[in-house]
mmCIF file of C-alpha atoms in Angstrom:
data_model
loop_
_atom_site.group_PDB
_atom_site.id
_atom_site.type_symbol
_atom_site.label_atom_id
_atom_site.label_comp_id
_atom_site.label_asym_id
_atom_site.label_seq_id
_atom_site.Cartn_x
_atom_site.Cartn_y
_atom_site.Cartn_z
ATOM 1 C CA ILE Z 1 1.154 245.156 255.463
ATOM 2 C CA GLN Z 2 2.686 241.745 256.075
ATOM 3 C CA VAL Z 3 3.900 241.058 259.603
ATOM 4 C CA MET Z 4 5.943 238.082 260.743
ATOM 5 C CA THR Z 5 3.916 236.439 263.504
ATOM 6 C CA PRO Z 6 5.219 234.586 266.561
ATOM 7 C CA GLU Z 7 4.319 230.994 267.353
ATOM 8 C CA ALA Z 8 0.713 230.063 268.008
ATOM 9 C CA GLY Z 9 -0.532 231.345 271.328
ATOM 10 C CA GLY Z 10 -1.404 234.573 273.062
ATOM 11 C CA PRO Z 11 -2.828 236.855 274.040
ATOM 12 C CA TYR Z 12 -0.383 239.285 272.419
ATOM 13 C CA GLU Z 13 -0.414 243.031 271.929
ATOM 14 C CA ILE Z 14 0.362 244.826 268.672
ATOM 15 C CA LYS Z 15 1.577 248.414 268.818
ATOM 16 C CA ILE Z 16 1.338 250.578 265.689
ATOM 17 C CA SER Z 17 3.233 253.863 265.961
ATOM 18 C CA GLY Z 18 3.298 256.921 263.663
ATOM 19 C CA TYR Z 19 1.987 260.409 264.340
ATOM 20 C CA ASN Z 20 -0.204 258.677 266.869
ATOM 21 C CA GLN Z 21 -0.189 255.236 268.471
ATOM 22 C CA ILE Z 22 -2.699 252.367 268.273
ATOM 23 C CA LEU Z 23 -2.528 249.432 270.669
ATOM 24 C CA LEU Z 24 -4.351 246.213 269.749
ATOM 25 C CA LYS Z 25 -4.875 244.036 272.799
ATOM 26 C CA ASN Z 26 -5.845 240.405 273.336
ATOM 27 C CA VAL Z 27 -4.567 239.252 269.921
ATOM 28 C CA MET Z 28 -4.292 235.497 269.355
ATOM 29 C CA ILE Z 29 -2.055 233.685 266.878
ATOM 30 C CA GLY Z 30 -3.465 230.436 265.511
ATOM 31 C CA GLU Z 31 -5.395 228.765 262.703
ATOM 32 C CA VAL Z 32 -8.173 230.654 260.890
ATOM 33 C CA TRP Z 33 -10.906 228.878 258.884
ATOM 34 C CA ILE Z 34 -13.809 230.281 256.892
ATOM 35 C CA CYS Z 35 -17.161 228.536 257.237
ATOM 36 C CA SER Z 36 -19.555 229.357 254.433
ATOM 37 C CA GLY Z 37 -22.645 228.196 252.568
ATOM 38 C CA GLN Z 38 -26.345 228.583 253.125
ATOM 39 C CA SER Z 39 -28.819 228.069 255.965
ATOM 40 C CA ASN Z 40 -27.454 224.827 257.409
ATOM 41 C CA MET Z 41 -24.103 226.556 257.901
ATOM 42 C CA GLN Z 42 -25.739 229.799 259.042
ATOM 43 C CA TRP Z 43 -28.000 227.957 261.532
ATOM 44 C CA PRO Z 44 -27.121 229.270 265.017
ATOM 45 C CA LEU Z 45 -26.291 227.350 268.146
ATOM 46 C CA SER Z 46 -29.443 228.835 269.726
ATOM 47 C CA GLY Z 47 -31.657 227.623 266.852
ATOM 48 C CA GLY Z 48 -32.931 224.461 268.523
ATOM 49 C CA VAL Z 49 -30.011 222.207 267.562
ATOM 50 C CA ASN Z 50 -29.413 219.076 269.611
ATOM 51 C CA ARG Z 51 -27.502 219.848 272.831
ATOM 52 C CA GLY Z 52 -27.424 223.514 271.839
ATOM 53 C CA GLU Z 53 -28.456 224.973 275.181
ATOM 54 C CA GLU Z 54 -25.866 222.933 277.088
ATOM 55 C CA GLU Z 55 -23.149 224.020 274.675
ATOM 56 C CA ILE Z 56 -24.105 227.687 274.955
ATOM 57 C CA ALA Z 57 -23.921 227.526 278.739
ATOM 58 C CA SER Z 58 -20.395 226.059 278.641
ATOM 59 C CA ALA Z 59 -19.051 228.093 275.699
ATOM 60 C CA ASP Z 60 -16.440 229.970 277.748
ATOM 61 C CA LEU Z 61 -13.549 229.234 275.376
ATOM 62 C CA PRO Z 62 -11.100 232.160 275.151
ATOM 63 C CA ASP Z 63 -8.789 230.265 272.766
ATOM 64 C CA ILE Z 64 -11.573 230.306 270.152
ATOM 65 C CA ARG Z 65 -12.373 233.577 268.370
ATOM 66 C CA LEU Z 66 -15.518 234.138 266.321
ATOM 67 C CA PHE Z 67 -16.041 236.566 263.443
ATOM 68 C CA GLN Z 68 -19.574 236.992 262.102
ATOM 69 C CA VAL Z 69 -19.718 238.582 258.640
ATOM 70 C CA VAL Z 70 -22.809 240.788 258.371
ATOM 71 C CA ARG Z 71 -25.032 239.605 255.501
ATOM 72 C CA LYS Z 72 -25.111 242.051 252.624
ATOM 73 C CA SER Z 73 -25.114 241.847 248.815
ATOM 74 C CA SER Z 74 -23.895 244.072 245.995
ATOM 75 C CA GLU Z 75 -23.462 243.954 242.228
ATOM 76 C CA THR Z 76 -19.894 245.275 242.577
ATOM 77 C CA GLU Z 77 -16.882 244.007 244.535
ATOM 78 C CA GLN Z 78 -16.446 245.658 247.924
ATOM 79 C CA ILE Z 79 -13.133 246.350 249.696
ATOM 80 C CA ASP Z 80 -14.520 246.176 253.228
ATOM 81 C CA LEU Z 81 -17.218 244.475 255.269
ATOM 82 C CA ARG Z 82 -18.906 244.720 258.645
ATOM 83 C CA GLY Z 83 -18.003 242.364 261.460
ATOM 84 C CA LYS Z 84 -15.871 242.028 264.567
ATOM 85 C CA TRP Z 85 -13.676 239.406 266.184
ATOM 86 C CA ARG Z 86 -15.185 238.265 269.474
ATOM 87 C CA VAL Z 87 -13.976 235.979 272.220
ATOM 88 C CA CYS Z 88 -16.036 232.781 272.351
ATOM 89 C CA ARG Z 89 -18.423 233.256 275.283
ATOM 90 C CA PRO Z 90 -22.017 232.091 275.808
ATOM 91 C CA GLU Z 91 -23.337 235.470 274.665
ATOM 92 C CA THR Z 92 -21.238 235.450 271.454
ATOM 93 C CA ALA Z 93 -21.536 231.746 270.624
ATOM 94 C CA LYS Z 94 -25.336 231.524 270.830
ATOM 95 C CA ASP Z 95 -25.944 233.400 267.561
ATOM 96 C CA PHE Z 96 -22.946 231.934 265.758
ATOM 97 C CA SER Z 97 -22.976 229.067 263.236
ATOM 98 C CA ALA Z 98 -23.540 225.824 265.158
ATOM 99 C CA VAL Z 99 -21.508 223.800 262.644
ATOM 100 C CA GLY Z 100 -18.721 226.394 262.709
ATOM 101 C CA TYR Z 101 -18.690 226.461 266.509
ATOM 102 C CA PHE Z 102 -18.500 222.671 266.899
ATOM 103 C CA PHE Z 103 -15.817 222.508 264.194
ATOM 104 C CA ALA Z 104 -13.694 225.161 265.905
ATOM 105 C CA LYS Z 105 -14.131 223.567 269.325
ATOM 106 C CA GLN Z 106 -12.979 220.161 268.102
ATOM 107 C CA LEU Z 107 -10.013 221.694 266.270
ATOM 108 C CA GLN Z 108 -8.893 223.725 269.276
ATOM 109 C CA GLN Z 109 -9.166 220.810 271.685
ATOM 110 C CA ASN Z 110 -7.039 218.600 269.448
ATOM 111 C CA LEU Z 111 -4.445 221.106 268.204
ATOM 112 C CA LYS Z 112 -4.107 222.895 271.566
ATOM 113 C CA ILE Z 113 -3.669 226.263 269.829
ATOM 114 C CA PRO Z 114 -6.000 229.218 269.240
ATOM 115 C CA VAL Z 115 -8.571 228.803 266.463
ATOM 116 C CA GLY Z 116 -10.395 231.599 264.670
ATOM 117 C CA ILE Z 117 -13.524 230.907 262.647
ATOM 118 C CA ILE Z 118 -15.069 233.375 260.179
ATOM 119 C CA ASN Z 119 -18.752 232.716 259.519
ATOM 120 C CA SER Z 120 -19.707 234.053 256.099
ATOM 121 C CA SER Z 121 -22.939 232.247 255.214
ATOM 122 C CA TRP Z 122 -26.425 233.172 254.016
ATOM 123 C CA GLY Z 123 -29.506 230.955 253.978
ATOM 124 C CA GLY Z 124 -31.100 230.173 250.630
ATOM 125 C CA THR Z 125 -28.179 231.335 248.487
ATOM 126 C CA PRO Z 126 -27.083 229.234 245.486
ATOM 127 C CA ALA Z 127 -23.418 228.541 244.852
ATOM 128 C CA GLU Z 128 -23.482 230.959 241.891
ATOM 129 C CA ALA Z 129 -23.964 233.894 244.270
ATOM 130 C CA TRP Z 130 -20.590 233.078 245.874
ATOM 131 C CA ILE Z 131 -18.515 233.047 242.655
ATOM 132 C CA PRO Z 132 -16.758 236.145 241.214
ATOM 133 C CA ALA Z 133 -18.535 237.681 238.220
ATOM 134 C CA LYS Z 134 -15.627 237.275 235.782
ATOM 135 C CA TYR Z 135 -15.978 233.491 235.848
ATOM 136 C CA PHE Z 136 -19.469 233.663 234.368
ATOM 137 C CA THR Z 137 -18.197 235.356 231.212
ATOM 138 C CA ALA Z 138 -15.418 232.782 230.853
ATOM 139 C CA LYS Z 139 -17.442 229.623 231.533
ATOM 140 C CA ASP Z 140 -20.548 228.779 229.495
ATOM 141 C CA SER Z 141 -21.595 226.138 232.047
ATOM 142 C CA LEU Z 142 -21.721 228.741 234.830
ATOM 143 C CA ARG Z 143 -23.727 231.181 232.755
ATOM 144 C CA GLU Z 144 -26.209 228.487 231.726
ATOM 145 C CA ALA Z 145 -26.557 227.322 235.338
ATOM 146 C CA SER Z 146 -27.259 230.846 236.583
ATOM 147 C CA GLU Z 147 -29.988 231.294 233.973
ATOM 148 C CA LYS Z 148 -31.883 228.367 235.557
ATOM 149 C CA LEU Z 149 -32.104 230.104 238.935
ATOM 150 C CA GLU Z 150 -35.273 231.891 240.009
ATOM 151 C CA PRO Z 151 -35.720 234.853 242.383
ATOM 152 C CA GLN Z 152 -36.281 233.796 245.990
ATOM 153 C CA PRO Z 153 -37.360 235.849 249.024
ATOM 154 C CA TRP Z 154 -34.790 234.442 251.439
ATOM 155 C CA GLY Z 155 -31.477 235.299 249.799
ATOM 156 C CA PRO Z 156 -29.740 236.793 246.718
ATOM 157 C CA GLN Z 157 -29.728 234.519 243.671
ATOM 158 C CA LYS Z 158 -27.741 236.636 241.228
ATOM 159 C CA PRO Z 159 -24.201 235.566 240.304
ATOM 160 C CA ALA Z 160 -21.426 237.115 242.433
ATOM 161 C CA PHE Z 161 -23.806 239.262 244.524
ATOM 162 C CA VAL Z 162 -22.805 237.598 247.810
ATOM 163 C CA TYR Z 163 -19.183 236.965 246.858
ATOM 164 C CA ASN Z 164 -18.747 240.694 246.234
ATOM 165 C CA THR Z 165 -19.626 241.655 249.793
ATOM 166 C CA MET Z 166 -18.960 238.628 252.009
ATOM 167 C CA ILE Z 167 -15.878 236.945 250.485
ATOM 168 C CA HIS Z 168 -13.993 239.461 248.332
ATOM 169 C CA PRO Z 169 -13.124 241.745 251.304
ATOM 170 C CA LEU Z 170 -11.573 238.726 253.108
ATOM 171 C CA ARG Z 171 -9.167 237.826 250.299
ATOM 172 C CA ASN Z 172 -6.059 239.318 251.956
ATOM 173 C CA ILE Z 173 -6.536 237.444 255.227
ATOM 174 C CA GLN Z 174 -4.306 234.412 255.595
ATOM 175 C CA ILE Z 175 -6.618 231.442 256.172
ATOM 176 C CA ALA Z 176 -5.948 227.741 256.657
ATOM 177 C CA GLY Z 177 -8.926 226.577 254.609
ATOM 178 C CA VAL Z 178 -12.691 226.496 254.065
ATOM 179 C CA ILE Z 179 -15.560 224.392 255.359
ATOM 180 C CA TRP Z 180 -18.687 224.564 253.205
ATOM 181 C CA TYR Z 181 -22.296 223.421 253.681
ATOM 182 C CA GLN Z 182 -24.505 224.309 250.722
ATOM 183 C CA GLY Z 183 -26.399 222.741 247.840
ATOM 184 C CA GLU Z 184 -30.064 222.768 248.798
ATOM 185 C CA ALA Z 185 -30.613 225.997 246.828
ATOM 186 C CA ASN Z 186 -29.125 224.354 243.734
ATOM 187 C CA VAL Z 187 -31.608 221.509 243.366
ATOM 188 C CA ILE Z 188 -33.322 223.705 240.764
ATOM 189 C CA ASN Z 189 -30.276 223.326 238.463
ATOM 190 C CA ALA Z 190 -28.804 220.142 239.921
ATOM 191 C CA ASN Z 191 -27.415 218.893 236.598
ATOM 192 C CA TYR Z 192 -24.944 221.792 236.619
ATOM 193 C CA TYR Z 193 -23.857 221.569 240.246
ATOM 194 C CA ASP Z 194 -20.593 219.668 239.764
ATOM 195 C CA HIS Z 195 -19.444 222.353 237.294
ATOM 196 C CA VAL Z 196 -20.664 225.199 239.498
ATOM 197 C CA PHE Z 197 -19.179 223.877 242.730
ATOM 198 C CA SER Z 198 -15.823 222.949 241.194
ATOM 199 C CA GLN Z 199 -15.596 226.448 239.708
ATOM 200 C CA LEU Z 200 -16.439 228.003 243.071
ATOM 201 C CA ILE Z 201 -13.525 226.136 244.653
ATOM 202 C CA ALA Z 202 -11.209 227.099 241.794
ATOM 203 C CA SER Z 203 -12.218 230.773 241.978
ATOM 204 C CA TRP Z 204 -11.565 231.024 245.714
ATOM 205 C CA ARG Z 205 -8.199 229.367 245.256
ATOM 206 C CA ASP Z 206 -7.408 231.924 242.571
ATOM 207 C CA ILE Z 207 -8.249 234.918 244.729
ATOM 208 C CA TRP Z 208 -6.324 233.565 247.739
ATOM 209 C CA LYS Z 209 -3.449 232.510 245.450
ATOM 210 C CA GLN Z 210 -3.132 229.138 247.154
ATOM 211 C CA GLU Z 211 -4.662 225.671 246.926
ATOM 212 C CA LEU Z 212 -7.037 226.210 249.802
ATOM 213 C CA PRO Z 213 -8.146 222.969 251.499
ATOM 214 C CA PHE Z 214 -11.884 222.731 250.899
ATOM 215 C CA TYR Z 215 -13.953 220.415 253.102
ATOM 216 C CA TYR Z 216 -17.667 220.246 252.548
ATOM 217 C CA VAL Z 217 -20.864 218.564 253.711
ATOM 218 C CA GLN Z 218 -22.884 216.420 251.336
ATOM 219 C CA ILE Z 219 -26.473 217.646 251.689
ATOM 220 C CA ALA Z 220 -28.828 215.374 253.600
ATOM 221 C CA PRO Z 221 -31.738 213.421 252.113
ATOM 222 C CA PHE Z 222 -34.965 215.442 252.130
ATOM 223 C CA ALA Z 223 -38.401 215.290 250.480
ATOM 224 C CA TYR Z 224 -37.732 217.791 247.707
ATOM 225 C CA GLY Z 225 -40.585 218.648 245.351
ATOM 226 C CA GLN Z 226 -39.218 217.063 242.186
ATOM 227 C CA PRO Z 227 -37.984 213.457 241.985
ATOM 228 C CA GLU Z 228 -34.195 213.024 241.983
ATOM 229 C CA GLU Z 229 -33.319 216.738 242.249
ATOM 230 C CA GLY Z 230 -31.828 216.312 245.715
ATOM 231 C CA VAL Z 231 -29.967 213.094 244.962
ATOM 232 C CA LEU Z 232 -28.539 214.681 241.796
ATOM 233 C CA VAL Z 233 -26.864 217.354 243.939
ATOM 234 C CA ARG Z 234 -25.486 214.670 246.273
ATOM 235 C CA GLU Z 235 -24.120 212.781 243.277
ATOM 236 C CA ALA Z 236 -22.540 215.976 241.939
ATOM 237 C CA GLN Z 237 -20.869 216.536 245.299
ATOM 238 C CA ARG Z 238 -19.463 213.002 245.161
ATOM 239 C CA ARG Z 239 -18.043 213.643 241.690
ATOM 240 C CA VAL Z 240 -16.412 216.923 242.766
ATOM 241 C CA LEU Z 241 -14.611 215.015 245.509
ATOM 242 C CA GLN Z 242 -13.017 212.816 242.845
ATOM 243 C CA GLN Z 243 -12.374 215.643 240.369
ATOM 244 C CA VAL Z 244 -10.888 218.366 242.578
ATOM 245 C CA ARG Z 245 -7.673 218.006 244.559
ATOM 246 C CA CYS Z 246 -7.318 218.813 248.249
ATOM 247 C CA THR Z 247 -10.993 218.346 249.093
ATOM 248 C CA GLY Z 248 -12.934 216.226 251.571
ATOM 249 C CA MET Z 249 -16.634 215.385 251.859
ATOM 250 C CA VAL Z 250 -18.565 214.589 255.008
ATOM 251 C CA VAL Z 251 -21.582 212.317 254.497
ATOM 252 C CA ILE Z 252 -24.563 212.939 256.810
ATOM 253 C CA SER Z 253 -27.297 210.759 255.295
ATOM 254 C CA ASP Z 254 -27.555 208.786 258.545
ATOM 255 C CA ILE Z 255 -28.428 211.889 260.611
ATOM 256 C CA ALA Z 256 -30.946 213.440 258.206
ATOM 257 C CA ASP Z 257 -34.507 214.521 258.923
ATOM 258 C CA LEU Z 258 -36.667 213.771 255.904
ATOM 259 C CA GLU Z 259 -39.287 216.312 256.979
ATOM 260 C CA ASP Z 260 -36.884 219.111 257.937
ATOM 261 C CA ILE Z 261 -34.364 220.563 255.505
ATOM 262 C CA HIS Z 262 -32.436 221.788 258.558
ATOM 263 C CA PRO Z 263 -31.370 218.651 260.484
ATOM 264 C CA LYS Z 264 -30.877 219.388 264.180
ATOM 265 C CA GLU Z 265 -27.766 217.217 264.569
ATOM 266 C CA LYS Z 266 -25.250 219.984 263.928
ATOM 267 C CA LEU Z 267 -22.754 218.776 266.551
ATOM 268 C CA GLU Z 268 -21.991 215.600 264.637
ATOM 269 C CA VAL Z 269 -21.686 217.534 261.361
ATOM 270 C CA GLY Z 270 -19.125 219.891 262.891
ATOM 271 C CA ASN Z 271 -17.267 217.024 264.533
ATOM 272 C CA ARG Z 272 -17.109 215.012 261.295
ATOM 273 C CA LEU Z 273 -15.704 218.024 259.454
ATOM 274 C CA ALA Z 274 -13.161 218.585 262.213
ATOM 275 C CA ARG Z 275 -12.043 214.954 262.322
ATOM 276 C CA MET Z 276 -11.539 214.922 258.571
ATOM 277 C CA VAL Z 277 -9.527 218.158 258.702
ATOM 278 C CA LEU Z 278 -7.479 216.906 261.652
ATOM 279 C CA LYS Z 279 -6.539 213.769 259.729
ATOM 280 C CA LYS Z 280 -6.147 214.997 256.147
ATOM 281 C CA HIS Z 281 -4.853 218.538 256.710
ATOM 282 C CA TYR Z 282 -3.112 218.570 260.082
ATOM 283 C CA LYS Z 283 -2.073 214.870 260.193
ATOM 284 C CA ALA Z 284 -3.143 214.950 263.838
ATOM 285 C CA LEU Z 285 -5.425 211.878 263.730
ATOM 286 C CA ASP Z 286 -4.641 208.343 262.629
ATOM 287 C CA GLU Z 287 -8.064 206.777 262.319
ATOM 288 C CA LEU Z 288 -10.758 206.131 259.742
ATOM 289 C CA VAL Z 289 -12.740 209.331 259.195
ATOM 290 C CA GLU Z 290 -13.956 208.953 255.584
ATOM 291 C CA SER Z 291 -17.145 207.206 254.494
ATOM 292 C CA PRO Z 292 -16.995 204.256 252.084
ATOM 293 C CA MET Z 293 -16.422 205.759 248.637
ATOM 294 C CA LEU Z 294 -17.043 204.011 245.335
ATOM 295 C CA SER Z 295 -13.786 203.105 243.575
ATOM 296 C CA GLY Z 296 -15.053 200.755 240.844
ATOM 297 C CA ILE Z 297 -17.159 197.762 239.837
ATOM 298 C CA GLU Z 298 -16.333 194.305 238.516
ATOM 299 C CA ILE Z 299 -18.962 192.488 236.422
ATOM 300 C CA GLN Z 300 -18.959 188.673 236.342
ATOM 301 C CA LYS Z 301 -21.845 187.495 234.149
ATOM 302 C CA ASN Z 302 -24.992 188.302 236.164
ATOM 303 C CA LYS Z 303 -23.072 189.399 239.266
ATOM 304 C CA VAL Z 304 -21.579 192.756 240.092
ATOM 305 C CA TYR Z 305 -18.910 193.382 242.716
ATOM 306 C CA VAL Z 306 -18.824 196.979 243.969
ATOM 307 C CA GLU Z 307 -15.467 198.119 245.307
ATOM 308 C CA PHE Z 308 -14.814 200.961 247.741
ATOM 309 C CA ASP Z 309 -12.071 203.075 249.161
ATOM 310 C CA HIS Z 310 -12.193 203.309 252.965
ATOM 311 C CA CYS Z 311 -13.853 199.899 253.107
ATOM 312 C CA GLU Z 312 -12.417 198.673 256.396
ATOM 313 C CA GLY Z 313 -15.079 196.832 258.383
ATOM 314 C CA LEU Z 314 -17.789 197.312 255.776
ATOM 315 C CA TYR Z 315 -21.314 196.546 257.047
ATOM 316 C CA PHE Z 316 -24.974 197.306 256.451
ATOM 317 C CA GLU Z 317 -27.135 198.838 259.146
ATOM 318 C CA PRO Z 318 -28.952 195.930 260.860
ATOM 319 C CA ASN Z 319 -32.393 195.004 259.493
ATOM 320 C CA SER Z 320 -32.131 197.435 256.600
ATOM 321 C CA GLU Z 321 -33.144 196.747 253.020
ATOM 322 C CA SER Z 322 -30.758 196.926 250.101
ATOM 323 C CA LEU Z 323 -30.598 200.347 248.471
ATOM 324 C CA PHE Z 324 -28.566 199.060 245.525
ATOM 325 C CA GLU Z 325 -30.063 198.816 242.051
ATOM 326 C CA LEU Z 326 -28.816 197.257 238.824
ATOM 327 C CA ALA Z 327 -29.576 198.043 235.194
ATOM 328 C CA GLY Z 328 -28.660 196.508 231.867
ATOM 329 C CA ALA Z 329 -27.706 198.381 228.720
ATOM 330 C CA ASP Z 330 -31.254 199.807 228.536
ATOM 331 C CA GLY Z 331 -30.663 201.813 231.725
ATOM 332 C CA ILE Z 332 -33.824 200.527 233.442
ATOM 333 C CA PHE Z 333 -33.003 199.914 237.106
ATOM 334 C CA PHE Z 334 -34.290 197.127 239.347
ATOM 335 C CA PRO Z 335 -33.668 196.424 243.046
ATOM 336 C CA ALA Z 336 -30.650 194.219 243.713
ATOM 337 C CA ARG Z 337 -29.871 191.785 246.512
ATOM 338 C CA ALA Z 338 -26.699 192.879 248.290
ATOM 339 C CA ARG Z 339 -24.158 190.889 250.307
ATOM 340 C CA ILE Z 340 -20.752 191.892 251.646
ATOM 341 C CA ARG Z 341 -17.923 189.672 250.416
ATOM 342 C CA ASP Z 342 -14.307 190.444 251.366
ATOM 343 C CA GLU Z 343 -14.983 194.151 251.858
ATOM 344 C CA ARG Z 344 -16.797 194.352 248.525
ATOM 345 C CA VAL Z 345 -20.550 194.387 247.933
ATOM 346 C CA LEU Z 346 -21.889 191.559 245.775
ATOM 347 C CA LEU Z 347 -25.045 192.430 243.801
ATOM 348 C CA VAL Z 348 -27.488 190.260 241.842
ATOM 349 C CA SER Z 349 -30.969 190.891 240.471
ATOM 350 C CA SER Z 350 -33.287 188.342 238.919
ATOM 351 C CA GLU Z 351 -34.558 191.102 236.611
ATOM 352 C CA VAL Z 352 -31.116 191.973 235.207
ATOM 353 C CA LYS Z 353 -29.290 189.111 233.500
ATOM 354 C CA ALA Z 354 -26.499 191.227 231.974
ATOM 355 C CA PRO Z 355 -25.808 194.150 234.366
ATOM 356 C CA VAL Z 356 -24.034 197.267 233.136
ATOM 357 C CA TYR Z 357 -24.938 200.022 235.630
ATOM 358 C CA VAL Z 358 -25.105 200.277 239.422
ATOM 359 C CA ARG Z 359 -26.631 202.922 241.638
ATOM 360 C CA PHE Z 360 -27.076 203.247 245.395
ATOM 361 C CA ALA Z 361 -29.563 205.153 247.590
ATOM 362 C CA TRP Z 362 -30.851 206.857 244.447
ATOM 363 C CA GLY Z 363 -33.731 208.888 245.779
ATOM 364 C CA ASN Z 364 -34.343 212.226 247.449
ATOM 365 C CA THR Z 365 -35.320 210.505 250.702
ATOM 366 C CA SER Z 366 -33.059 207.444 250.564
ATOM 367 C CA LEU Z 367 -31.182 207.118 253.858
ATOM 368 C CA SER Z 368 -27.843 205.449 253.153
ATOM 369 C CA ASN Z 369 -27.280 202.292 255.209
ATOM 370 C CA LEU Z 370 -23.724 201.227 254.265
ATOM 371 C CA PHE Z 371 -21.004 201.967 256.831
ATOM 372 C CA ASN Z 372 -17.376 201.180 257.535
#
């Protein structure tokens, strides 16, 4: 049933009367977001994250409500799921998604209205597991990508198996948007990830019948087993940002841990997501929140000028080496000297007399050093 809701606030009561009467108490009206993905989104506030214990102790925030979807998989779409709305308290926040908690806290403090966050995430799951089954019969790229996946002990890998149980039952809930942190499980089929991820976004927008805002985290650098498999996913995430409307990408290369696939700096991840949403979705911030983003290159003989959106105050991290590389028509890359000129990056390489291609931080463990 659809019910016209009052303005944001609460707590309210809802009375449902028929042969009997049901009274729902302590109901809040506000903004609801889904946080989803794999282990870095699932990672709890009590899981050793930076400043986690202090946050748990002070997490008495009644204007934030938390819903934890119980992890379960199925080969068929389910109409219901297990979970319960809970008031944000130390005892409820400690086992909740750290990124989701910090995101909700920042949103609530800025919007001054209640915020509900639904955590539907599962460590080790590929994006294919979160996409409805019908899309795999319609899209050859999705089917081919799923065939590259291998069984894993930590989470379902089969197409749609997690969507069926942890997203499909939520489809009738009115939500403001989605925050997403996933990609590490897709390094095995990284060349397909831009197709897979863009189809995931499209499928969720189809089932909610609206252009859901979709804000996501670019995975952090990490020492993956095969060369380039991690950076290929990061590159795919960058391309999706340019291909799919109403999206935003948070870059976290500067707060990565090359020896831990689960970086402990979850507070900054949640805050970066929240600041981007506050600016792009709610128009509640008027400040630079996006990372420098490639917009084009200009080639002048042996020089290349790299141009960026969001290039205000462009600078390199002090004492850092250039992570830019140039290649000619043969596609063989060599390190390039980099200088900032009028909010563009000027590149030259003695090994490349006629440059054609540019790449930056192209390595699984390359920690980006260009900031605005």
